[in-house]
């Protein structure tokens, strides 16, 4: 519903004022009804939902304050603006305490009341949109802590449901920050092993010399410093799931041992002579293309096929921007609670900017942006000015948006050239000679491009700079 499609009820016992407001608002495109007193207004709100009501305070039978109480009881979603020719601080305070949006005294300026009405309806629209997003979030756009409504992420939800009950190995692929561990946890906690351990292991974070003892454990005396037996992570995960993140970083000699565990379902601790039975489901993940790693000899082909029984591919956030709004609302709710703040939503302009960003860090980057905004926001809505410069500066080339706006190739290249020149000048504190060197062009060429993009400051030091650069 557009703002000017809003339904407005004017409640005033003065016929002249009712007619004036009705004509003024209808000219602006609003749907307007009028009531000559409080009783007629209550009859109308029992039959129809109004987005906004303008209520006079001094009226016979029921005064405006009593009408406001009835609105709170019978139509709490209606925004109420109070007007009166007999202003008093006590009445104004009482009206605001009862939830009136604003309090205006007669006579008022037309532009003043139009602005108040416009802002009240914008606030109503924002509240309605955020409520809708919250309801959608609660009902259909999530699987555990994974949020999304795009076709690609819905397919992931379906795969998670289907594989969670199966005792098969799963390989999850996707760029960093797409939520691979969340998917692994969702599979584990929605399956038959949910009451058993879920043990995550980052294969890229554990030193190679410690990886074997961490995975398979060791016996007392197996090496210097092994003062007692220690269970490995596979034993810790017995009956449950072990999540091997960044599996592409696992050294080749350990790939052989992992393959044996997958085939025999037994592990042998360092320094031990007997194998130990383990019942562990393996979910592996990587941001590398393992097929290429196999082709280059860095990853064993037989292990790849053992792990790749079911493959789940997580799309990057830039390819599913329809998921940005439910994700943003999800993170706003989470961090508002964690930080003890009362952030109720996000403004339409701020959301539009978030949806147009390209997210090289994927969902993790969006989460960090929202957490920062919740921490810094002083109002109860995330606003455009609270977003970081990285998001609003658009120092990147968004091909999807560029194509959508029918920009030509020359226009796009010109924009890139201008941004690079501006960045080079900022980096060199405006020194054109250094900026030209940084860009790999001559000072004469830089002068030409500065003039083309109307960036030339005309400070007259170009000849001196060119002399210094040896171009005269």
CSV table of C-alpha atoms in Angstrom, one decimal:
chain,number,residue,atom,x,y,z
A,1,UNK,CA,0.0,0.0,0.0
A,2,UNK,CA,1.4,3.4,-1.0
A,3,UNK,CA,1.5,6.1,1.6
A,4,UNK,CA,-1.2,8.2,-0.2
A,5,UNK,CA,-3.5,5.2,-0.3
A,6,UNK,CA,-3.7,5.5,3.5
A,7,UNK,CA,-7.2,5.7,5.2
A,8,UNK,CA,-7.5,8.8,7.4
A,9,UNK,CA,-10.4,9.6,9.8
A,10,UNK,CA,-11.0,13.3,10.7
A,11,UNK,CA,-12.9,13.7,14.0
A,12,UNK,CA,-14.0,17.3,14.7
A,13,UNK,CA,-17.3,18.9,15.8
A,14,UNK,CA,-16.5,22.1,13.7
A,15,UNK,CA,-18.0,21.5,10.2
A,16,UNK,CA,-15.6,24.1,8.7
A,17,UNK,CA,-12.5,22.3,10.0
A,18,UNK,CA,-13.8,18.9,9.0
A,19,UNK,CA,-14.4,20.0,5.5
A,20,UNK,CA,-11.1,21.9,5.2
A,21,UNK,CA,-9.0,18.8,6.4
A,22,UNK,CA,-11.1,16.5,4.2
A,23,UNK,CA,-10.5,18.5,1.0
A,24,UNK,CA,-6.8,19.1,1.8
A,25,UNK,CA,-6.1,15.4,2.4
A,26,UNK,CA,-8.1,14.2,-0.5
A,27,UNK,CA,-6.1,16.5,-2.8
A,28,UNK,CA,-3.0,14.7,-1.6
A,29,UNK,CA,-4.5,11.4,-2.5
A,30,UNK,CA,-5.5,10.1,0.9
A,31,UNK,CA,-8.8,8.2,1.5
A,32,UNK,CA,-10.6,10.4,4.0
A,33,UNK,CA,-13.7,9.9,6.1
A,34,UNK,CA,-15.1,12.3,8.7
A,35,UNK,CA,-16.9,12.1,12.0
A,36,UNK,CA,-18.8,15.0,13.7
A,37,UNK,CA,-18.2,13.6,17.3
A,38,UNK,CA,-16.6,10.9,19.3
A,39,UNK,CA,-19.5,8.5,19.1
A,40,UNK,CA,-19.6,8.6,15.3
A,41,UNK,CA,-15.9,8.0,15.3
A,42,UNK,CA,-16.1,4.9,17.5
A,43,UNK,CA,-18.9,3.6,15.2
A,44,UNK,CA,-16.6,4.0,12.2
A,45,UNK,CA,-13.5,2.3,13.7
A,46,UNK,CA,-15.6,-0.7,14.6
A,47,UNK,CA,-16.4,-1.1,10.9
A,48,UNK,CA,-13.1,-0.1,9.3
A,49,UNK,CA,-9.4,0.0,10.0
A,50,UNK,CA,-7.9,3.5,9.7
A,51,UNK,CA,-4.2,4.1,9.4
A,52,UNK,CA,-4.4,7.5,11.0
A,53,UNK,CA,-7.0,9.6,12.9
A,54,UNK,CA,-6.9,13.4,13.4
A,55,UNK,CA,-9.0,14.0,16.6
A,56,UNK,CA,-10.1,17.3,18.1
A,57,UNK,CA,-9.8,17.4,21.9
A,58,UNK,CA,-12.7,19.8,22.6
A,59,UNK,CA,-15.9,18.0,21.5
A,60,UNK,CA,-19.3,17.4,23.1
A,61,UNK,CA,-20.4,14.0,24.4
A,62,UNK,CA,-17.0,12.4,24.2
A,63,UNK,CA,-13.9,14.6,24.3
A,64,UNK,CA,-10.8,13.8,22.3
A,65,UNK,CA,-8.9,12.2,25.3
A,66,UNK,CA,-11.8,9.7,25.8
A,67,UNK,CA,-11.9,9.0,22.0
A,68,UNK,CA,-8.1,8.4,22.1
A,69,UNK,CA,-8.7,5.8,24.9
A,70,UNK,CA,-11.4,4.1,22.7
A,71,UNK,CA,-8.9,4.0,19.8
A,72,UNK,CA,-6.3,2.3,22.0
A,73,UNK,CA,-8.9,-0.3,23.0
A,74,UNK,CA,-10.7,-1.0,19.7
A,75,UNK,CA,-8.1,0.0,17.0
A,76,UNK,CA,-4.6,0.0,18.5
A,77,UNK,CA,-3.0,-0.1,15.1
A,78,UNK,CA,-4.4,3.4,14.2
A,79,UNK,CA,-2.0,6.3,14.7
A,80,UNK,CA,-3.7,9.3,16.4
A,81,UNK,CA,-2.8,13.0,16.1
A,82,UNK,CA,-4.6,15.3,18.5
A,83,UNK,CA,-5.6,18.9,17.5
A,84,UNK,CA,-7.1,21.6,19.7
A,85,UNK,CA,-7.7,25.4,19.9
A,86,UNK,CA,-7.4,25.3,23.7
A,87,UNK,CA,-3.9,24.1,24.3
A,88,UNK,CA,-2.7,23.2,27.8
A,89,UNK,CA,0.4,21.4,28.9
A,90,UNK,CA,-1.6,19.0,31.1
A,91,UNK,CA,-3.8,17.9,28.2
A,92,UNK,CA,-0.8,17.5,25.9
A,93,UNK,CA,1.1,15.4,28.4
A,94,UNK,CA,-1.9,13.2,29.0
A,95,UNK,CA,-2.5,12.7,25.3
A,96,UNK,CA,1.2,11.7,24.7
A,97,UNK,CA,1.1,9.4,27.7
A,98,UNK,CA,-1.9,7.7,26.2
A,99,UNK,CA,0.0,7.0,23.0
A,100,UNK,CA,-0.9,9.9,20.7
A,101,UNK,CA,1.6,10.4,17.9
A,102,UNK,CA,1.6,14.2,18.1
A,103,UNK,CA,-0.3,17.2,19.5
A,104,UNK,CA,-1.0,20.2,17.3
A,105,UNK,CA,-2.6,23.5,18.3
A,106,UNK,CA,-5.1,25.5,16.1
A,107,UNK,CA,-4.6,27.6,14.1
A,108,UNK,CA,-1.9,25.5,12.4
A,109,UNK,CA,0.1,26.0,9.2
A,110,UNK,CA,-0.9,23.7,6.3
A,111,UNK,CA,2.7,22.6,5.6
A,112,UNK,CA,3.1,21.8,9.3
A,113,UNK,CA,0.2,19.4,9.6
A,114,UNK,CA,1.0,17.9,6.2
A,115,UNK,CA,4.5,17.1,7.4
A,116,UNK,CA,3.3,15.6,10.7
A,117,UNK,CA,0.8,13.4,8.8
A,118,UNK,CA,3.5,12.3,6.3
A,119,UNK,CA,5.9,11.4,9.1
A,120,UNK,CA,3.3,9.6,11.1
A,121,UNK,CA,2.3,7.4,8.1
A,122,UNK,CA,6.0,6.7,7.2
A,123,UNK,CA,6.5,5.5,10.8
A,124,UNK,CA,3.4,3.4,10.5
A,125,UNK,CA,4.6,1.9,7.2
A,126,UNK,CA,8.0,1.1,8.7
A,127,UNK,CA,6.5,-0.5,11.8
A,128,UNK,CA,4.2,-2.6,9.5
A,129,UNK,CA,7.1,-3.7,7.3
A,130,UNK,CA,9.3,-4.7,10.2
A,131,UNK,CA,6.4,-6.6,11.8
A,132,UNK,CA,5.8,-8.4,8.6
A,133,UNK,CA,9.5,-9.4,8.3
A,134,UNK,CA,9.5,-10.6,11.9
A,135,UNK,CA,6.5,-12.8,11.3
A,136,UNK,CA,8.0,-14.2,8.0
A,137,UNK,CA,11.2,-14.8,9.9
A,138,UNK,CA,9.4,-16.8,12.6
A,139,UNK,CA,7.3,-18.9,10.3
A,140,UNK,CA,9.0,-19.8,7.1
A,141,UNK,CA,12.5,-18.3,6.5
A,142,UNK,CA,14.6,-20.4,8.8
A,143,UNK,CA,16.1,-23.7,9.5
A,144,UNK,CA,17.7,-23.6,12.9
A,145,UNK,CA,19.9,-20.5,12.7
A,146,UNK,CA,20.0,-20.5,8.9
A,147,UNK,CA,17.9,-17.7,7.5
A,148,UNK,CA,16.7,-17.3,3.9
A,149,UNK,CA,13.8,-17.4,1.5
A,150,UNK,CA,15.6,-17.5,-1.9
A,151,UNK,CA,15.1,-20.6,-4.1
A,152,UNK,CA,18.8,-21.6,-3.7
A,153,UNK,CA,18.7,-21.5,0.1
A,154,UNK,CA,15.3,-23.3,0.2
A,155,UNK,CA,16.9,-26.1,-1.7
A,156,UNK,CA,19.6,-26.3,1.0
A,157,UNK,CA,16.8,-26.6,3.7
A,158,UNK,CA,15.3,-29.5,1.7
A,159,UNK,CA,18.7,-31.2,1.5
A,160,UNK,CA,19.3,-30.8,5.2
A,161,UNK,CA,15.9,-32.4,6.0
A,162,UNK,CA,16.6,-35.3,3.7
A,163,UNK,CA,20.2,-36.1,4.8
A,164,UNK,CA,19.7,-35.5,8.5
A,165,UNK,CA,18.1,-38.9,9.0
A,166,UNK,CA,20.6,-40.7,6.8
A,167,UNK,CA,23.9,-42.0,8.2
A,168,UNK,CA,26.0,-40.8,5.2
A,169,UNK,CA,29.0,-38.5,4.9
A,170,UNK,CA,28.3,-35.0,3.7
A,171,UNK,CA,30.5,-32.5,2.0
A,172,UNK,CA,29.5,-28.8,2.3
A,173,UNK,CA,31.1,-26.3,-0.1
A,174,UNK,CA,30.9,-22.5,-0.3
A,175,UNK,CA,32.8,-19.3,0.1
A,176,UNK,CA,34.0,-18.2,3.6
A,177,UNK,CA,31.2,-16.7,5.6
A,178,UNK,CA,28.3,-18.5,3.9
A,179,UNK,CA,27.5,-20.6,7.0
A,180,UNK,CA,28.9,-24.0,6.4
A,181,UNK,CA,29.2,-24.9,10.1
A,182,UNK,CA,25.6,-23.7,10.7
A,183,UNK,CA,24.5,-26.2,8.0
A,184,UNK,CA,26.6,-29.0,9.6
A,185,UNK,CA,25.0,-28.2,13.0
A,186,UNK,CA,21.5,-28.2,11.5
A,187,UNK,CA,22.1,-31.7,10.0
A,188,UNK,CA,23.4,-33.0,13.3
A,189,UNK,CA,20.7,-31.5,15.6
A,190,UNK,CA,17.8,-32.4,13.4
A,191,UNK,CA,18.9,-36.1,13.0
A,192,UNK,CA,19.0,-39.2,15.1
A,193,UNK,CA,22.4,-38.3,16.6
A,194,UNK,CA,21.1,-34.9,18.0
A,195,UNK,CA,21.6,-36.0,21.6
A,196,UNK,CA,25.2,-37.1,21.0
A,197,UNK,CA,28.3,-34.8,20.7
A,198,UNK,CA,28.8,-32.4,17.8
A,199,UNK,CA,32.6,-31.8,17.6
A,200,UNK,CA,33.8,-29.1,15.2
A,201,UNK,CA,37.5,-29.2,14.0
A,202,UNK,CA,39.1,-26.5,11.9
A,203,UNK,CA,41.7,-28.4,9.9
A,204,UNK,CA,43.4,-25.2,8.8
A,205,UNK,CA,43.9,-23.8,12.3
A,206,UNK,CA,45.6,-26.8,14.0
A,207,UNK,CA,49.4,-27.0,13.5
A,208,UNK,CA,50.3,-30.0,11.2
A,209,UNK,CA,52.5,-31.5,13.9
A,210,UNK,CA,49.6,-31.7,16.4
A,211,UNK,CA,46.8,-32.6,14.0
A,212,UNK,CA,47.2,-36.4,14.2
A,213,UNK,CA,47.3,-36.5,18.1
A,214,UNK,CA,44.3,-34.1,18.2
A,215,UNK,CA,42.2,-36.2,15.8
A,216,UNK,CA,43.1,-39.7,17.1
A,217,UNK,CA,44.5,-39.1,20.6
A,218,UNK,CA,47.7,-40.6,22.1
A,219,UNK,CA,49.0,-43.0,24.7
A,220,UNK,CA,51.2,-42.1,27.6
A,221,UNK,CA,54.9,-42.0,26.5
A,222,UNK,CA,54.0,-41.7,22.8
A,223,UNK,CA,56.2,-38.6,22.5
A,224,UNK,CA,58.0,-36.2,24.8
A,225,UNK,CA,55.4,-34.5,27.0
A,226,UNK,CA,52.8,-37.3,26.7
A,227,UNK,CA,52.4,-37.7,30.5
A,228,UNK,CA,49.0,-39.6,30.3
A,229,UNK,CA,46.6,-41.1,27.8
A,230,UNK,CA,44.5,-38.5,25.9
A,231,UNK,CA,41.4,-39.2,23.9
A,232,UNK,CA,41.3,-37.7,20.4
A,233,UNK,CA,38.4,-35.7,18.8
A,234,UNK,CA,37.1,-38.8,17.0
A,235,UNK,CA,36.6,-40.6,20.3
A,236,UNK,CA,35.1,-37.4,21.8
A,237,UNK,CA,32.5,-37.4,18.9
A,238,UNK,CA,31.7,-41.2,19.4
A,239,UNK,CA,27.9,-41.7,18.7
A,240,UNK,CA,27.7,-38.2,17.2
A,241,UNK,CA,29.1,-36.1,14.5
A,242,UNK,CA,32.6,-34.7,13.8
A,243,UNK,CA,32.7,-31.6,11.5
A,244,UNK,CA,36.0,-31.3,9.6
A,245,UNK,CA,36.1,-27.7,8.4
A,246,UNK,CA,38.6,-26.6,5.8
A,247,UNK,CA,39.2,-30.3,4.9
A,248,UNK,CA,41.2,-29.2,1.9
A,249,UNK,CA,44.0,-28.0,4.2
A,250,UNK,CA,44.4,-31.5,5.7
A,251,UNK,CA,48.0,-32.8,5.0
A,252,UNK,CA,48.3,-35.7,2.6
A,253,UNK,CA,49.7,-38.2,5.2
A,254,UNK,CA,46.7,-37.5,7.4
A,255,UNK,CA,44.3,-37.9,4.5
A,256,UNK,CA,45.4,-41.5,4.3
A,257,UNK,CA,44.7,-42.1,8.0
A,258,UNK,CA,41.3,-40.4,7.7
A,259,UNK,CA,40.4,-42.6,4.8
A,260,UNK,CA,41.2,-45.6,6.9
A,261,UNK,CA,39.0,-44.4,9.7
A,262,UNK,CA,36.1,-43.9,7.2
A,263,UNK,CA,36.5,-47.4,5.8
A,264,UNK,CA,37.2,-49.3,9.0
A,265,UNK,CA,35.4,-47.1,11.6
A,266,UNK,CA,38.4,-47.6,13.9
A,267,UNK,CA,41.1,-45.2,15.1
A,268,UNK,CA,44.5,-46.0,16.4
A,269,UNK,CA,45.9,-43.5,19.0
A,270,UNK,CA,49.5,-42.4,18.7
A,271,UNK,CA,51.7,-44.8,20.5
A,272,UNK,CA,48.9,-47.3,20.8
A,273,UNK,CA,48.9,-50.9,19.5
A,274,UNK,CA,45.2,-51.6,19.5
A,275,UNK,CA,42.5,-50.0,17.3
A,276,UNK,CA,39.5,-48.4,19.0
A,277,UNK,CA,36.0,-48.7,17.5
A,278,UNK,CA,34.3,-45.4,16.8
A,279,UNK,CA,30.8,-44.6,15.5
A,280,UNK,CA,31.1,-41.2,14.1
A,281,UNK,CA,29.3,-39.4,11.2
A,282,UNK,CA,31.7,-37.2,9.2
A,283,UNK,CA,30.6,-33.9,7.8
A,284,UNK,CA,33.4,-32.1,5.9
A,285,UNK,CA,33.5,-28.5,4.5
A,286,UNK,CA,35.7,-26.5,2.3
A,287,UNK,CA,35.9,-23.2,0.4
A,288,UNK,CA,38.2,-24.8,-2.1
A,289,UNK,CA,37.1,-26.7,-5.3
A,290,UNK,CA,38.3,-30.2,-4.2
A,291,UNK,CA,38.0,-31.5,-7.8
A,292,UNK,CA,40.9,-29.1,-8.7
A,293,UNK,CA,42.8,-30.1,-5.6
A,294,UNK,CA,42.5,-33.8,-6.6
A,295,UNK,CA,43.6,-32.9,-10.2
A,296,UNK,CA,46.7,-31.1,-8.8
A,297,UNK,CA,47.6,-34.0,-6.5
A,298,UNK,CA,47.0,-32.1,-3.2
A,299,UNK,CA,43.9,-34.1,-2.2
A,300,UNK,CA,43.4,-37.9,-2.4
A,301,UNK,CA,40.8,-38.9,-5.0
A,302,UNK,CA,39.6,-41.9,-2.9
A,303,UNK,CA,39.1,-39.7,0.1
A,304,UNK,CA,37.2,-37.1,-2.0
A,305,UNK,CA,34.7,-39.8,-3.1
A,306,UNK,CA,34.3,-41.1,0.5
A,307,UNK,CA,33.5,-37.6,1.8
A,308,UNK,CA,31.4,-36.5,-1.2
A,309,UNK,CA,28.5,-38.9,-0.8
A,310,UNK,CA,26.0,-36.0,-0.4
A,311,UNK,CA,27.2,-32.6,-1.5
A,312,UNK,CA,25.6,-29.3,-0.3
A,313,UNK,CA,26.6,-26.1,-2.1
A,314,UNK,CA,26.0,-22.9,-0.2
A,315,UNK,CA,25.5,-19.9,-2.6
A,316,UNK,CA,27.2,-16.6,-1.8
A,317,UNK,CA,25.0,-13.8,-0.3
A,318,UNK,CA,25.5,-11.6,-3.4
A,319,UNK,CA,23.6,-14.3,-5.4
A,320,UNK,CA,20.6,-14.3,-3.1
A,321,UNK,CA,20.0,-10.7,-2.1
A,322,UNK,CA,16.4,-11.5,-1.4
A,323,UNK,CA,17.7,-13.0,1.8
A,324,UNK,CA,19.4,-9.8,3.1
A,325,UNK,CA,16.2,-8.3,4.7
A,326,UNK,CA,15.2,-11.4,6.8
A,327,UNK,CA,18.9,-11.9,7.7
A,328,UNK,CA,19.2,-8.2,8.8
A,329,UNK,CA,16.1,-8.4,10.9
A,330,UNK,CA,17.3,-11.7,12.5
A,331,UNK,CA,20.6,-10.1,13.4
A,332,UNK,CA,19.0,-6.9,14.6
A,333,UNK,CA,16.8,-8.9,17.0
A,334,UNK,CA,19.7,-11.0,18.2
A,335,UNK,CA,22.1,-8.1,18.9
A,336,UNK,CA,19.4,-5.8,20.3
A,337,UNK,CA,18.9,-8.4,23.0
A,338,UNK,CA,22.6,-9.1,23.5
A,339,UNK,CA,23.5,-5.4,23.8
A,340,UNK,CA,20.4,-4.5,25.8
A,341,UNK,CA,19.1,-2.0,23.2
A,342,UNK,CA,15.7,-1.3,21.9
A,343,UNK,CA,16.3,-1.4,18.1
A,344,UNK,CA,13.0,-2.3,16.5
A,345,UNK,CA,13.8,-2.4,12.8
A,346,UNK,CA,15.6,-0.8,9.8
A,347,UNK,CA,14.6,2.2,7.7
A,348,UNK,CA,13.7,1.4,4.0
A,349,UNK,CA,16.6,3.4,2.7
A,350,UNK,CA,19.1,1.7,4.9
A,351,UNK,CA,17.7,-1.7,3.9
A,352,UNK,CA,17.9,-0.7,0.2
A,353,UNK,CA,21.6,0.1,0.7
A,354,UNK,CA,22.3,-3.2,2.4
A,355,UNK,CA,20.5,-5.1,-0.4
A,356,UNK,CA,22.7,-3.3,-3.0
A,357,UNK,CA,26.0,-4.2,-1.3
A,358,UNK,CA,28.0,-7.1,-2.8
A,359,UNK,CA,29.2,-8.8,0.5
A,360,UNK,CA,32.6,-10.3,-0.2
A,361,UNK,CA,32.5,-11.7,3.3
A,362,UNK,CA,29.0,-13.1,2.8
A,363,UNK,CA,26.6,-13.6,5.7
A,364,UNK,CA,29.3,-13.2,8.3
A,365,UNK,CA,30.0,-9.7,6.9
A,366,UNK,CA,26.3,-8.8,7.0
A,367,UNK,CA,26.2,-10.0,10.6
A,368,UNK,CA,29.2,-7.8,11.6
A,369,UNK,CA,27.7,-4.8,9.8
A,370,UNK,CA,24.4,-5.2,11.7
A,371,UNK,CA,26.1,-5.7,15.0
A,372,UNK,CA,28.1,-2.5,14.5
A,373,UNK,CA,24.9,-0.6,13.6
A,374,UNK,CA,23.0,-1.9,16.6
A,375,UNK,CA,25.9,-0.8,18.8
A,376,UNK,CA,26.2,2.7,17.4
A,377,UNK,CA,22.5,3.5,16.6
A,378,UNK,CA,21.0,6.2,18.9
A,379,UNK,CA,17.4,5.9,17.7
A,380,UNK,CA,15.2,2.7,17.7
A,381,UNK,CA,15.6,2.1,14.0
A,382,UNK,CA,18.8,1.4,12.0
A,383,UNK,CA,19.3,4.5,9.8
A,384,UNK,CA,21.2,5.1,6.6
A,385,UNK,CA,23.7,7.3,8.4
A,386,UNK,CA,24.6,4.6,10.8
A,387,UNK,CA,25.8,2.2,8.1
A,388,UNK,CA,29.6,2.0,7.6
A,389,UNK,CA,31.3,3.9,4.8
A,390,UNK,CA,32.3,0.6,3.2
A,391,UNK,CA,28.7,-0.2,2.5
A,392,UNK,CA,27.5,3.3,1.5
A,393,UNK,CA,30.6,4.4,-0.4
A,394,UNK,CA,30.0,1.9,-3.2
A,395,UNK,CA,33.8,1.7,-3.9
A,396,UNK,CA,33.1,-1.3,-6.0
A,397,UNK,CA,31.6,-2.3,-9.3
A,398,UNK,CA,28.3,-4.0,-8.9
A,399,UNK,CA,27.7,-5.6,-12.3
A,400,UNK,CA,24.1,-6.8,-11.5
A,401,UNK,CA,23.0,-3.3,-10.6
A,402,UNK,CA,24.9,-1.8,-13.5
A,403,UNK,CA,23.2,-4.0,-16.0
A,404,UNK,CA,19.9,-3.3,-14.4
A,405,UNK,CA,20.4,0.4,-14.8
A,406,UNK,CA,21.4,-0.1,-18.5
A,407,UNK,CA,24.8,1.6,-18.0
A,408,UNK,CA,27.0,1.4,-21.0
A,409,UNK,CA,30.5,-0.2,-20.9
A,410,UNK,CA,32.1,3.2,-21.5
A,411,UNK,CA,30.1,4.7,-18.5
A,412,UNK,CA,31.2,1.8,-16.3
A,413,UNK,CA,34.8,2.1,-17.2
A,414,UNK,CA,34.7,5.8,-16.8
A,415,UNK,CA,33.3,5.4,-13.2
A,416,UNK,CA,36.1,2.9,-12.4
A,417,UNK,CA,38.8,5.3,-13.8
A,418,UNK,CA,37.4,8.2,-11.8
A,419,UNK,CA,37.3,6.2,-8.5
A,420,UNK,CA,40.9,4.9,-9.0
A,421,UNK,CA,42.2,8.5,-9.6
A,422,UNK,CA,40.3,9.8,-6.6
A,423,UNK,CA,41.7,7.0,-4.4
A,424,UNK,CA,45.3,7.5,-5.7
A,425,UNK,CA,45.1,11.2,-4.9
A,426,UNK,CA,43.8,10.5,-1.4
A,427,UNK,CA,46.6,8.0,-0.9
A,428,UNK,CA,49.2,10.5,-1.9
A,429,UNK,CA,47.6,13.4,-0.1
A,430,UNK,CA,46.9,15.1,-3.4
A,431,UNK,CA,50.5,14.8,-4.9
A,432,UNK,CA,49.7,14.3,-8.6
A,433,UNK,CA,53.3,13.1,-9.5
A,434,UNK,CA,53.0,10.3,-6.9
A,435,UNK,CA,49.4,9.6,-7.9
A,436,UNK,CA,50.5,9.2,-11.5
A,437,UNK,CA,53.3,6.8,-10.5
A,438,UNK,CA,50.8,4.8,-8.4
A,439,UNK,CA,48.4,4.5,-11.3
A,440,UNK,CA,51.2,3.6,-13.7
A,441,UNK,CA,50.5,6.5,-16.1
A,442,UNK,CA,52.3,9.7,-17.0
A,443,UNK,CA,51.6,13.0,-15.3
A,444,UNK,CA,50.4,14.4,-18.6
A,445,UNK,CA,47.9,11.5,-18.9
A,446,UNK,CA,46.8,12.1,-15.4
A,447,UNK,CA,46.2,15.8,-16.1
A,448,UNK,CA,44.1,14.9,-19.1
A,449,UNK,CA,42.0,12.4,-17.1
A,450,UNK,CA,41.6,14.9,-14.2
A,451,UNK,CA,40.2,17.4,-16.6
A,452,UNK,CA,37.9,14.8,-18.2
A,453,UNK,CA,36.4,13.9,-14.9
A,454,UNK,CA,36.3,17.5,-13.7
A,455,UNK,CA,38.7,16.7,-10.8
A,456,UNK,CA,41.4,19.2,-11.7
A,457,UNK,CA,41.8,21.7,-8.8
A,458,UNK,CA,43.6,24.2,-11.1
A,459,UNK,CA,46.1,25.1,-8.5
A,460,UNK,CA,48.7,25.8,-11.2
A,461,UNK,CA,51.5,23.6,-9.9
A,462,UNK,CA,51.2,21.1,-12.8
A,463,UNK,CA,54.1,22.6,-14.8
A,464,UNK,CA,56.4,22.3,-11.8
A,465,UNK,CA,55.2,18.7,-11.2
A,466,UNK,CA,55.8,17.8,-14.8
A,467,UNK,CA,59.2,19.3,-14.7
A,468,UNK,CA,59.9,17.2,-11.6
A,469,UNK,CA,58.6,14.1,-13.4
A,470,UNK,CA,60.8,14.8,-16.4
A,471,UNK,CA,57.9,15.3,-18.8
A,472,UNK,CA,58.8,18.8,-20.0
